[in-house]
Amino acid sequence: MNKTRVLYPGSFDPITNGHMDIIERSSKIFGEVNVAVVKNINKNSTFTLQERVEMIEKACKHLDNVKIQYFEGLTVDFAKSIGCSTIIRGLRAVSDFESEMQMSLANKKLDNNIETIFLVADEKYAFLSSSIVREMASYGADISEFVPEVIIDEIKAKYSNK
Ligand code: ADP
């Protein structure tokens, strides 16, 4: 196996089966996958940072070479601090392409050693996003096909309190 350590950053609000697919595929290709939850001051999240981290930990228990962390600030700075020069992102549709390309070029401008590798979403999950899961859960719809089984109750609980 390739020994490269990679960083998979995102909001993961909450983690979905689409994210899981990217994590599992990356963990087969690379030596170590660092999934990192971004503490984004400009974006209101439904789940707290700690809840998001814990849900990913539960969902990734079976993956030996996957580490879960969180960070605040620039992705390139965090990548450097943990010794990663490769960022993984998932690409769903043309709509993702523009913003992902912009972010990848901006990161390269900030640090020329950083490369972004894109994995194309599995067609099963090409429509799936955290916001769709949140919307479904808020109306009490069945989310069992869209998120890891071990976090379903926690997502439901969040909306039953609201
Ligand atoms: P961000 O707020 O950084 O976009 P997300 O949690 O929404 O964070 O997404 C993190 C990464 O996972 C992004 O690269 C996104 O394109 C990718 N991603 C999100 N949903 C899916 C999916 N269903 N299939 C594949 N990749 C996905």
PDB file of C-alpha atoms and ligand atoms in Angstrom:
ATOM      1  CA  MET A   1       0.000   0.000   0.000  1.00  0.00           C
ATOM      2  CA  ASN A   2       0.988   3.567  -0.679  1.00  0.00           C
ATOM      3  CA  LYS A   3       2.322   5.108   2.597  1.00  0.00           C
ATOM      4  CA  THR A   4       1.037   8.630   1.936  1.00  0.00           C
ATOM      5  CA  ARG A   5      -0.800  10.364   4.792  1.00  0.00           C
ATOM      6  CA  VAL A   6      -3.765  12.320   3.563  1.00  0.00           C
ATOM      7  CA  LEU A   7      -6.134  14.866   5.052  1.00  0.00           C
ATOM      8  CA  TYR A   8      -9.880  14.712   4.404  1.00  0.00           C
ATOM      9  CA  PRO A   9     -11.323  17.980   5.746  1.00  0.00           C
ATOM     10  CA  GLY A  10     -14.991  18.917   5.893  1.00  0.00           C
ATOM     11  CA  SER A  11     -17.926  20.121   7.968  1.00  0.00           C
ATOM     12  CA  PHE A  12     -19.408  16.613   8.395  1.00  0.00           C
ATOM     13  CA  ASP A  13     -22.600  18.109   9.825  1.00  0.00           C
ATOM     14  CA  PRO A  14     -23.362  15.176  10.133  1.00  0.00           C
ATOM     15  CA  ILE A  15     -21.209  12.521   8.431  1.00  0.00           C
ATOM     16  CA  THR A  16     -23.151  10.699   5.667  1.00  0.00           C
ATOM     17  CA  ASN A  17     -22.679   7.449   3.747  1.00  0.00           C
ATOM     18  CA  GLY A  18     -21.266   9.595   0.922  1.00  0.00           C
ATOM     19  CA  HIS A  19     -18.463  10.795   3.210  1.00  0.00           C
ATOM     20  CA  MET A  20     -17.998   7.217   4.471  1.00  0.00           C
ATOM     21  CA  ASP A  21     -17.548   5.993   0.913  1.00  0.00           C
ATOM     22  CA  ILE A  22     -14.757   8.558   0.335  1.00  0.00           C
ATOM     23  CA  ILE A  23     -13.100   7.646   3.679  1.00  0.00           C
ATOM     24  CA  GLU A  24     -13.245   3.891   3.040  1.00  0.00           C
ATOM     25  CA  ARG A  25     -11.924   4.190  -0.502  1.00  0.00           C
ATOM     26  CA  SER A  26      -9.109   6.534   0.642  1.00  0.00           C
ATOM     27  CA  SER A  27      -8.169   4.188   3.467  1.00  0.00           C
ATOM     28  CA  LYS A  28      -7.583   1.435   0.895  1.00  0.00           C
ATOM     29  CA  ILE A  29      -5.389   3.620  -1.302  1.00  0.00           C
ATOM     30  CA  PHE A  30      -3.373   5.578   1.293  1.00  0.00           C
ATOM     31  CA  GLY A  31      -1.382   4.706   4.411  1.00  0.00           C
ATOM     32  CA  GLU A  32      -3.218   7.029   6.789  1.00  0.00           C
ATOM     33  CA  VAL A  33      -6.385   9.064   6.391  1.00  0.00           C
ATOM     34  CA  ASN A  34      -6.841  12.040   8.728  1.00  0.00           C
ATOM     35  CA  VAL A  35     -10.489  13.003   8.750  1.00  0.00           C
ATOM     36  CA  ALA A  36     -10.665  16.529  10.162  1.00  0.00           C
ATOM     37  CA  VAL A  37     -13.752  18.467  11.150  1.00  0.00           C
ATOM     38  CA  VAL A  38     -13.449  22.141  10.359  1.00  0.00           C
ATOM     39  CA  LYS A  39     -14.504  24.555  13.068  1.00  0.00           C
ATOM     40  CA  ASN A  40     -15.906  27.129  10.711  1.00  0.00           C
ATOM     41  CA  ILE A  41     -16.650  30.454  12.338  1.00  0.00           C
ATOM     42  CA  ASN A  42     -18.646  31.654   9.325  1.00  0.00           C
ATOM     43  CA  LYS A  43     -20.907  28.634   9.051  1.00  0.00           C
ATOM     44  CA  ASN A  44     -23.506  27.725  11.673  1.00  0.00           C
ATOM     45  CA  SER A  45     -23.508  24.013  12.304  1.00  0.00           C
ATOM     46  CA  THR A  46     -26.403  21.915  13.617  1.00  0.00           C
ATOM     47  CA  PHE A  47     -24.149  19.500  15.490  1.00  0.00           C
ATOM     48  CA  THR A  48     -21.418  20.764  17.804  1.00  0.00           C
ATOM     49  CA  LEU A  49     -17.792  20.157  16.942  1.00  0.00           C
ATOM     50  CA  GLN A  50     -17.579  17.458  19.602  1.00  0.00           C
ATOM     51  CA  GLU A  51     -20.749  15.730  18.382  1.00  0.00           C
ATOM     52  CA  ARG A  52     -19.463  15.715  14.802  1.00  0.00           C
ATOM     53  CA  VAL A  53     -16.088  14.289  15.857  1.00  0.00           C
ATOM     54  CA  GLU A  54     -17.719  11.596  18.024  1.00  0.00           C
ATOM     55  CA  MET A  55     -20.126  10.531  15.281  1.00  0.00           C
ATOM     56  CA  ILE A  56     -17.199  10.093  12.854  1.00  0.00           C
ATOM     57  CA  GLU A  57     -15.263   8.128  15.493  1.00  0.00           C
ATOM     58  CA  LYS A  58     -18.175   5.737  15.939  1.00  0.00           C
ATOM     59  CA  ALA A  59     -18.673   5.336  12.190  1.00  0.00           C
ATOM     60  CA  CYS A  60     -14.972   4.702  11.482  1.00  0.00           C
ATOM     61  CA  LYS A  61     -14.225   2.267  14.333  1.00  0.00           C
ATOM     62  CA  HIS A  62     -13.598  -0.556  11.856  1.00  0.00           C
ATOM     63  CA  LEU A  63     -10.946   1.395   9.915  1.00  0.00           C
ATOM     64  CA  ASP A  64      -7.448   0.995  11.451  1.00  0.00           C
ATOM     65  CA  ASN A  65      -5.672   3.650   9.429  1.00  0.00           C
ATOM     66  CA  VAL A  66      -8.243   6.414   9.863  1.00  0.00           C
ATOM     67  CA  LYS A  67      -7.687   9.136  12.485  1.00  0.00           C
ATOM     68  CA  ILE A  68     -10.278  11.702  13.483  1.00  0.00           C
ATOM     69  CA  GLN A  69      -9.390  15.241  14.499  1.00  0.00           C
ATOM     70  CA  TYR A  70     -10.657  18.807  14.283  1.00  0.00           C
ATOM     71  CA  PHE A  71      -9.088  22.135  13.495  1.00  0.00           C
ATOM     72  CA  GLU A  72      -9.691  25.842  13.275  1.00  0.00           C
ATOM     73  CA  GLY A  73      -8.085  28.060  10.681  1.00  0.00           C
ATOM     74  CA  LEU A  74      -6.615  27.404   7.278  1.00  0.00           C
ATOM     75  CA  THR A  75      -6.674  23.848   5.953  1.00  0.00           C
ATOM     76  CA  VAL A  76      -3.142  24.196   4.549  1.00  0.00           C
ATOM     77  CA  ASP A  77      -1.792  25.227   7.967  1.00  0.00           C
ATOM     78  CA  PHE A  78      -3.460  22.256   9.638  1.00  0.00           C
ATOM     79  CA  ALA A  79      -2.223  19.932   6.890  1.00  0.00           C
ATOM     80  CA  LYS A  80       1.336  21.139   7.467  1.00  0.00           C
ATOM     81  CA  SER A  81       1.014  20.787  11.254  1.00  0.00           C
ATOM     82  CA  ILE A  82       0.210  17.083  10.938  1.00  0.00           C
ATOM     83  CA  GLY A  83       2.719  16.419   8.162  1.00  0.00           C
ATOM     84  CA  CYS A  84       0.264  15.982   5.286  1.00  0.00           C
ATOM     85  CA  SER A  85       0.724  17.467   1.847  1.00  0.00           C
ATOM     86  CA  THR A  86      -2.224  15.722   0.205  1.00  0.00           C
ATOM     87  CA  ILE A  87      -5.836  16.783   0.653  1.00  0.00           C
ATOM     88  CA  ILE A  88      -8.706  14.499  -0.357  1.00  0.00           C
ATOM     89  CA  ARG A  89     -12.047  15.888  -1.476  1.00  0.00           C
ATOM     90  CA  GLY A  90     -15.135  14.231  -2.915  1.00  0.00           C
ATOM     91  CA  LEU A  91     -16.720  15.396  -6.167  1.00  0.00           C
ATOM     92  CA  ARG A  92     -20.422  14.875  -6.607  1.00  0.00           C
ATOM     93  CA  ALA A  93     -21.584  16.902  -9.557  1.00  0.00           C
ATOM     94  CA  VAL A  94     -20.622  19.768 -11.774  1.00  0.00           C
ATOM     95  CA  SER A  95     -21.953  22.006  -9.012  1.00  0.00           C
ATOM     96  CA  ASP A  96     -19.139  20.819  -6.687  1.00  0.00           C
ATOM     97  CA  PHE A  97     -16.511  21.261  -9.360  1.00  0.00           C
ATOM     98  CA  GLU A  98     -16.358  25.040  -9.449  1.00  0.00           C
ATOM     99  CA  SER A  99     -16.027  25.622  -5.700  1.00  0.00           C
ATOM    100  CA  GLU A 100     -13.683  22.649  -5.251  1.00  0.00           C
ATOM    101  CA  MET A 101     -11.414  23.842  -8.038  1.00  0.00           C
ATOM    102  CA  GLN A 102     -11.366  27.343  -6.575  1.00  0.00           C
ATOM    103  CA  MET A 103     -10.475  26.003  -3.133  1.00  0.00           C
ATOM    104  CA  SER A 104      -7.811  23.699  -4.515  1.00  0.00           C
ATOM    105  CA  LEU A 105      -6.169  26.561  -6.452  1.00  0.00           C
ATOM    106  CA  ALA A 106      -6.367  28.863  -3.417  1.00  0.00           C
ATOM    107  CA  ASN A 107      -4.714  26.218  -1.243  1.00  0.00           C
ATOM    108  CA  LYS A 108      -1.985  25.760  -3.833  1.00  0.00           C
ATOM    109  CA  LYS A 109      -1.398  29.505  -3.847  1.00  0.00           C
ATOM    110  CA  LEU A 110      -1.027  29.454  -0.053  1.00  0.00           C
ATOM    111  CA  ASP A 111       1.283  26.454  -0.143  1.00  0.00           C
ATOM    112  CA  ASN A 112       2.660  25.176  -3.408  1.00  0.00           C
ATOM    113  CA  ASN A 113       3.473  21.769  -1.896  1.00  0.00           C
ATOM    114  CA  ILE A 114      -0.163  20.944  -1.206  1.00  0.00           C
ATOM    115  CA  GLU A 115      -1.936  18.748  -3.739  1.00  0.00           C
ATOM    116  CA  THR A 116      -5.683  18.056  -3.755  1.00  0.00           C
ATOM    117  CA  ILE A 117      -6.862  14.677  -5.000  1.00  0.00           C
ATOM    118  CA  PHE A 118     -10.531  14.284  -5.921  1.00  0.00           C
ATOM    119  CA  LEU A 119     -12.455  11.055  -5.665  1.00  0.00           C
ATOM    120  CA  VAL A 120     -15.632  10.948  -7.714  1.00  0.00           C
ATOM    121  CA  ALA A 121     -18.678  10.152  -5.585  1.00  0.00           C
ATOM    122  CA  ASP A 122     -20.222   6.736  -5.963  1.00  0.00           C
ATOM    123  CA  GLU A 123     -23.337   7.135  -8.098  1.00  0.00           C
ATOM    124  CA  LYS A 124     -25.422   5.810  -5.192  1.00  0.00           C
ATOM    125  CA  TYR A 125     -24.428   8.847  -3.145  1.00  0.00           C
ATOM    126  CA  ALA A 126     -24.048  11.487  -5.828  1.00  0.00           C
ATOM    127  CA  PHE A 127     -27.169  13.308  -4.587  1.00  0.00           C
ATOM    128  CA  LEU A 128     -26.393  12.956  -0.888  1.00  0.00           C
ATOM    129  CA  SER A 129     -25.341  15.839   1.348  1.00  0.00           C
ATOM    130  CA  SER A 130     -25.386  16.599   5.069  1.00  0.00           C
ATOM    131  CA  SER A 131     -28.019  19.253   4.441  1.00  0.00           C
ATOM    132  CA  ILE A 132     -30.355  16.723   2.772  1.00  0.00           C
ATOM    133  CA  VAL A 133     -29.936  14.425   5.782  1.00  0.00           C
ATOM    134  CA  ARG A 134     -30.680  17.313   8.161  1.00  0.00           C
ATOM    135  CA  GLU A 135     -33.763  18.283   6.213  1.00  0.00           C
ATOM    136  CA  MET A 136     -35.072  14.701   6.117  1.00  0.00           C
ATOM    137  CA  ALA A 137     -34.387  14.192   9.821  1.00  0.00           C
ATOM    138  CA  SER A 138     -36.131  17.435  10.709  1.00  0.00           C
ATOM    139  CA  TYR A 139     -39.322  16.092   9.109  1.00  0.00           C
ATOM    140  CA  GLY A 140     -38.952  12.675  10.715  1.00  0.00           C
ATOM    141  CA  ALA A 141     -38.174  10.877   7.407  1.00  0.00           C
ATOM    142  CA  ASP A 142     -36.277   7.570   7.371  1.00  0.00           C
ATOM    143  CA  ILE A 143     -32.525   8.380   7.094  1.00  0.00           C
ATOM    144  CA  SER A 144     -31.253   4.822   7.536  1.00  0.00           C
ATOM    145  CA  GLU A 145     -30.044   4.509   3.936  1.00  0.00           C
ATOM    146  CA  PHE A 146     -28.072   7.746   4.106  1.00  0.00           C
ATOM    147  CA  VAL A 147     -26.014   7.719   7.297  1.00  0.00           C
ATOM    148  CA  PRO A 148     -24.021   5.086   9.210  1.00  0.00           C
ATOM    149  CA  GLU A 149     -26.307   2.984  11.388  1.00  0.00           C
ATOM    150  CA  VAL A 150     -24.406   3.777  14.602  1.00  0.00           C
ATOM    151  CA  ILE A 151     -25.315   7.485  14.455  1.00  0.00           C
ATOM    152  CA  ILE A 152     -28.991   7.305  13.422  1.00  0.00           C
ATOM    153  CA  ASP A 153     -30.336   7.611  16.972  1.00  0.00           C
ATOM    154  CA  GLU A 154     -28.140  10.582  17.721  1.00  0.00           C
ATOM    155  CA  ILE A 155     -29.373  12.438  14.647  1.00  0.00           C
ATOM    156  CA  LYS A 156     -32.997  11.646  15.477  1.00  0.00           C
ATOM    157  CA  ALA A 157     -32.465  12.802  19.061  1.00  0.00           C
ATOM    158  CA  LYS A 158     -31.145  16.158  17.894  1.00  0.00           C
ATOM    159  CA  TYR A 159     -34.391  16.835  16.062  1.00  0.00           C
ATOM    160  CA  SER A 160     -36.712  15.458  18.698  1.00  0.00           C
ATOM    161  CA  ASN A 161     -35.343  18.107  21.093  1.00  0.00           C
ATOM    162  CA  LYS A 162     -36.022  20.932  18.678  1.00  0.00           C
TER     163      LYS A 162
HETATM  164  P1  ADP B   1     -17.529  21.231   3.274  1.00  0.00           P
HETATM  165  O1  ADP B   1     -18.354  22.164   4.118  1.00  0.00           O
HETATM  166  O2  ADP B   1     -16.054  21.366   3.490  1.00  0.00           O
HETATM  167  O3  ADP B   1     -17.910  21.144   1.825  1.00  0.00           O
HETATM  168  P2  ADP B   1     -18.782  18.650   3.634  1.00  0.00           P
HETATM  169  O4  ADP B   1     -18.877  17.901   4.901  1.00  0.00           O
HETATM  170  O5  ADP B   1     -20.063  19.113   3.024  1.00  0.00           O
HETATM  171  O6  ADP B   1     -17.805  19.827   3.952  1.00  0.00           O
HETATM  172  O7  ADP B   1     -17.983  17.820   2.546  1.00  0.00           O
HETATM  173  C1  ADP B   1     -16.661  17.398   2.736  1.00  0.00           C
HETATM  174  C2  ADP B   1     -16.156  16.783   1.444  1.00  0.00           C
HETATM  175  O8  ADP B   1     -16.905  15.601   1.168  1.00  0.00           O
HETATM  176  C3  ADP B   1     -16.323  17.669   0.205  1.00  0.00           C
HETATM  177  O9  ADP B   1     -15.221  17.453  -0.645  1.00  0.00           O
HETATM  178  C4  ADP B   1     -17.585  17.158  -0.432  1.00  0.00           C
HETATM  179  O10 ADP B   1     -17.592  17.389  -1.836  1.00  0.00           O
HETATM  180  C5  ADP B   1     -17.467  15.675  -0.125  1.00  0.00           C
HETATM  181  N1  ADP B   1     -18.781  15.033  -0.112  1.00  0.00           N
HETATM  182  C6  ADP B   1     -19.893  15.446   0.521  1.00  0.00           C
HETATM  183  N2  ADP B   1     -20.929  14.596   0.290  1.00  0.00           N
HETATM  184  C7  ADP B   1     -20.450  13.628  -0.525  1.00  0.00           C
HETATM  185  C8  ADP B   1     -21.027  12.471  -1.161  1.00  0.00           C
HETATM  186  N3  ADP B   1     -22.316  12.173  -1.034  1.00  0.00           N
HETATM  187  N4  ADP B   1     -20.226  11.693  -1.923  1.00  0.00           N
HETATM  188  C9  ADP B   1     -18.920  12.022  -2.087  1.00  0.00           C
HETATM  189  N5  ADP B   1     -18.310  13.106  -1.553  1.00  0.00           N
HETATM  190  C10 ADP B   1     -19.062  13.898  -0.768  1.00  0.00           C
END
